[in-house]
Short mmCIF file of C-alpha atoms and ligand atoms in Angstrom, two decimals:
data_model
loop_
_atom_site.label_atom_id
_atom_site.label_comp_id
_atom_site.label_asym_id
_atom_site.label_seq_id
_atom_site.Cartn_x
_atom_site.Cartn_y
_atom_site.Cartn_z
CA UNK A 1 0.00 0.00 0.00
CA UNK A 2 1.17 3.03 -1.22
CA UNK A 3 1.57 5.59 1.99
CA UNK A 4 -0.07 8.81 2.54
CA UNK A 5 1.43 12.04 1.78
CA UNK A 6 1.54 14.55 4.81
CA UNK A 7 2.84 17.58 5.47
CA UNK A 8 2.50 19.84 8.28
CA UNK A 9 2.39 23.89 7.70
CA UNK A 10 4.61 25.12 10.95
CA UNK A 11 4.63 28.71 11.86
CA UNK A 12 3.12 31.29 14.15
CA UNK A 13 -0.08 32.46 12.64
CA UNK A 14 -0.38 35.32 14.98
CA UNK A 15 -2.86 35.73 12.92
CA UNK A 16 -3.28 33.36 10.26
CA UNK A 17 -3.60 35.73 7.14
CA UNK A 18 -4.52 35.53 3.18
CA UNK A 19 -0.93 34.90 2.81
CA UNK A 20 -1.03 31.85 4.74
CA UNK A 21 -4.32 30.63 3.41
CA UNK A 22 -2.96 31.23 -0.24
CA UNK A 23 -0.03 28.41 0.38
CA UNK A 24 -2.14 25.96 2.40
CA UNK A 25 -5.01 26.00 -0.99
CA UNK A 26 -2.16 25.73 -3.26
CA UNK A 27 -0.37 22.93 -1.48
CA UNK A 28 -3.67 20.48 -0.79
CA UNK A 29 -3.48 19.24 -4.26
CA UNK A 30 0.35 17.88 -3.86
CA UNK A 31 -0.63 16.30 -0.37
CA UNK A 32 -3.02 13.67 1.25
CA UNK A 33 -3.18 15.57 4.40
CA UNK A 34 -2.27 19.04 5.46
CA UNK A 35 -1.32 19.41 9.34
CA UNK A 36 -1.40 23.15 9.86
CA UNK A 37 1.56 23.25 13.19
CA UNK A 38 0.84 26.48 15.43
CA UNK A 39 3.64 26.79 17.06
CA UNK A 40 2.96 27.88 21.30
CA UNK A 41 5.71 30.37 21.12
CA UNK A 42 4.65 33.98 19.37
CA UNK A 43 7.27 35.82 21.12
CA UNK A 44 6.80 38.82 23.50
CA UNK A 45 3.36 40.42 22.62
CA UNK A 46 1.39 37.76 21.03
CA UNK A 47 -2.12 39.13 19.87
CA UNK A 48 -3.83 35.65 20.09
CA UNK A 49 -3.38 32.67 21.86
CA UNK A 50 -2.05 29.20 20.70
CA UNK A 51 -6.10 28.16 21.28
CA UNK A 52 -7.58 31.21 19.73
CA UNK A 53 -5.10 30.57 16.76
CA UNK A 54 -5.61 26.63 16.43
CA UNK A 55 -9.67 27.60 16.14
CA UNK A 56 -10.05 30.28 13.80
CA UNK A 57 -7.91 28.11 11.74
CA UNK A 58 -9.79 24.96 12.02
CA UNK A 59 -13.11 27.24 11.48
CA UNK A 60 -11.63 28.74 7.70
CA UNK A 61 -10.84 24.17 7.42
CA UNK A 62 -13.86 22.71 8.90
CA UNK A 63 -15.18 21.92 5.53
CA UNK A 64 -11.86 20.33 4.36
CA UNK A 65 -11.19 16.94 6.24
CA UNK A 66 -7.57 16.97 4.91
CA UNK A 67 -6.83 19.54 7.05
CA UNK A 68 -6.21 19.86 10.34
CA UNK A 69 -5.02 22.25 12.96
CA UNK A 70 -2.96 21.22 16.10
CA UNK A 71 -0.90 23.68 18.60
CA UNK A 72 2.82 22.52 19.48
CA UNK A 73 5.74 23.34 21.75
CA UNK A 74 8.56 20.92 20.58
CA UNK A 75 10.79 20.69 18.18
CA UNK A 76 9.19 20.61 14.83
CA UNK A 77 11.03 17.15 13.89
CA UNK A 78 9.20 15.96 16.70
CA UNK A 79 6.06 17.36 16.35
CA UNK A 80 6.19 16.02 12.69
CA UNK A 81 7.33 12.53 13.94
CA UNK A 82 4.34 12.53 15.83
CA UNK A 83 1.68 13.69 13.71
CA UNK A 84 3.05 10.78 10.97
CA UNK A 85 4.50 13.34 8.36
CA UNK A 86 7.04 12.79 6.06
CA UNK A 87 7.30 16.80 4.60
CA UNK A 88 7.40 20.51 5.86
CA UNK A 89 5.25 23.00 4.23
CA UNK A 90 6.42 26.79 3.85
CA UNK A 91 6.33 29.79 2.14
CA UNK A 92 8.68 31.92 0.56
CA UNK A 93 7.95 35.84 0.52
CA UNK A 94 11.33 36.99 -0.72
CA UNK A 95 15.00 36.72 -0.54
CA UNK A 96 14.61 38.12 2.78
CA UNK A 97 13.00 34.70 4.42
CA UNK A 98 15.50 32.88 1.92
CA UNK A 99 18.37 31.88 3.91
CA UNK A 100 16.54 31.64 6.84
CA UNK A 101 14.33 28.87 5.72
CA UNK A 102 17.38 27.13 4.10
CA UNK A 103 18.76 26.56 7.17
CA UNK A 104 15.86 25.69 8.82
CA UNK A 105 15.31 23.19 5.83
CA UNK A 106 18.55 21.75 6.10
CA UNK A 107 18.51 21.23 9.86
CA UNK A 108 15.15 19.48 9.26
CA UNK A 109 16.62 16.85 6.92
CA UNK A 110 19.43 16.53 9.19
CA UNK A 111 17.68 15.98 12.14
CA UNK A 112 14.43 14.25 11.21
CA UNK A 113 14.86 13.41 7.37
CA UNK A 114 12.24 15.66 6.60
CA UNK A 115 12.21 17.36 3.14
CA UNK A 116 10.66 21.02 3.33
CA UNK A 117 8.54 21.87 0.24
CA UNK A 118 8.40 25.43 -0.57
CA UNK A 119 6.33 27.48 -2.82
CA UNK A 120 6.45 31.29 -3.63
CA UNK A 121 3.78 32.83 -2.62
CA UNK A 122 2.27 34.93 -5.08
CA UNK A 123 3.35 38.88 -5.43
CA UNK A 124 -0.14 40.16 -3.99
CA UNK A 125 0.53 38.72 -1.18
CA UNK A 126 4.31 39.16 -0.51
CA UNK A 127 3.64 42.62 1.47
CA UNK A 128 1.50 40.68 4.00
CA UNK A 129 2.83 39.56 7.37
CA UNK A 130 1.47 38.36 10.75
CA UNK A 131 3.97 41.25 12.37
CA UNK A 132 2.52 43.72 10.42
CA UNK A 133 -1.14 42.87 10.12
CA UNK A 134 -0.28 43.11 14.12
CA UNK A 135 0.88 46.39 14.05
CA UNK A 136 -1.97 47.79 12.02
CA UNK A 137 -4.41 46.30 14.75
CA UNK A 138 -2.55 48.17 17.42
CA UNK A 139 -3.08 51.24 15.63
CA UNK A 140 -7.20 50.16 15.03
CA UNK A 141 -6.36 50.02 11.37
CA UNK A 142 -9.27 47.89 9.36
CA UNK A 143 -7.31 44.71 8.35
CA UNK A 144 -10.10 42.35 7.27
CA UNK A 145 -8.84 42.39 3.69
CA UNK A 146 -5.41 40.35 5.12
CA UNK A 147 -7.22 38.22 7.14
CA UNK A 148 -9.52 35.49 5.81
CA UNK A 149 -12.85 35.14 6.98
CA UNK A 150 -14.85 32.46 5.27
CA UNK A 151 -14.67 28.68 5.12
CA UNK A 152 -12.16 27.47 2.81
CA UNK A 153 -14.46 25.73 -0.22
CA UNK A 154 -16.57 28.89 -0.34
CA UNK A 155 -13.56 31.34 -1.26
P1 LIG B 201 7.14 31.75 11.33
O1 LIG B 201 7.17 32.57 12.59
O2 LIG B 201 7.53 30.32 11.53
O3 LIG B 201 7.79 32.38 10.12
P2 LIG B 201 4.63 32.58 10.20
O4 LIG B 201 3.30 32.35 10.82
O5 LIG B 201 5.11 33.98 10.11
O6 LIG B 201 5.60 31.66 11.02
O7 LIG B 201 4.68 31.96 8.73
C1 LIG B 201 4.43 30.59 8.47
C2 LIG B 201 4.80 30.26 7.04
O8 LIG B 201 4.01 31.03 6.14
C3 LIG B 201 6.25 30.62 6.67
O9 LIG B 201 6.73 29.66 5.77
C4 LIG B 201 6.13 31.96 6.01
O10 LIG B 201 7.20 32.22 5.10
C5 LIG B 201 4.83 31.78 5.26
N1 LIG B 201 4.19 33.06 5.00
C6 LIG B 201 3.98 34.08 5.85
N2 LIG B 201 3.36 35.11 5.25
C7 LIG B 201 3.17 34.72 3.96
C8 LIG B 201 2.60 35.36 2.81
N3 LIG B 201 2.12 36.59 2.86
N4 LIG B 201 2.56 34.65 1.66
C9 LIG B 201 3.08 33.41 1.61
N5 LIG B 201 3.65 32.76 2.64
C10 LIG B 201 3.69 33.41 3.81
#
């Protein structure tokens, strides 16, 4: 029997934005199953918690059972390990997160054998962080056109 193909999606999503959403849509077709990895840790001034974070994402997914949403605090080999996955998901904004996520990726196959899979994201969304969708909500700046608000299947 051939085995499933999973990936989990690591990263903050403090908050989980069109950015986001636009990798995770484009990647389901290239997987069996899509763990979407919030990872505990959002640094100093978090906006949402780790649970607050895992459901809004699971509400945009409910509709899409190859999806599914879990909070961690290990390593991500580990967390991976656990959830059965044999790839990383991530997404590359520019040069800037380049290097970074080579590293990352290479550490990954080191440690766990994990191959990372990484697609551009596409150049409407390459302005759009979590960091600075944050920034415009401390400043009670509108920001509902970065963050998704329907279900998945009815974008
Ligand atoms: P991390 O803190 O691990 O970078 P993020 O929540 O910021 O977590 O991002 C998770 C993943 O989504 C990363 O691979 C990141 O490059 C990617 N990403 C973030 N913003 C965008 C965007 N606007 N378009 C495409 N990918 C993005």
């Amino acid at each position: 029997m051939q085995q499933h193909k999973t990936a989990i999606f690591p990263g903050t999503f403090d908050p989980f934005t069109v950015g986001h959403a636009n990798i995770l849509s484009r990647a389901l077709p290239m997987f069996d199953r899509i763990i979407v990895g919030v990872g505990k840790n959002a640094g100093k001034h978090p906006l949402l918690s780790p649970e607050e974070r895992v459901a809004r994402i699971r509400q945009l997914y409910a509709d899409e059972p190859r999806v599914s949403v879990e909070s961690y605090d290990n390593l991500t080999v580990d967390f991976a390990r656990q959830m059965g996955a044999q790839y990383i998901l991530r997404g590359l904004r520019s040069v800037r997160d380049f290097e970074y996520e080579r590293d990352v990726a290479a550490m990954n196959l080191r440690l766990g054998g994990l191959e990372t899979i990484m697609l551009f994201c596409d150049a409407q969304y390459a302005s759009i962080s979590s960091s600075v969708v944050r920034e415009l909500i401390a400043y009670g700046h509108d920001v509902s056109e970065f963050i998704p608000s329907t279900p998945h299947n009815q974008r």
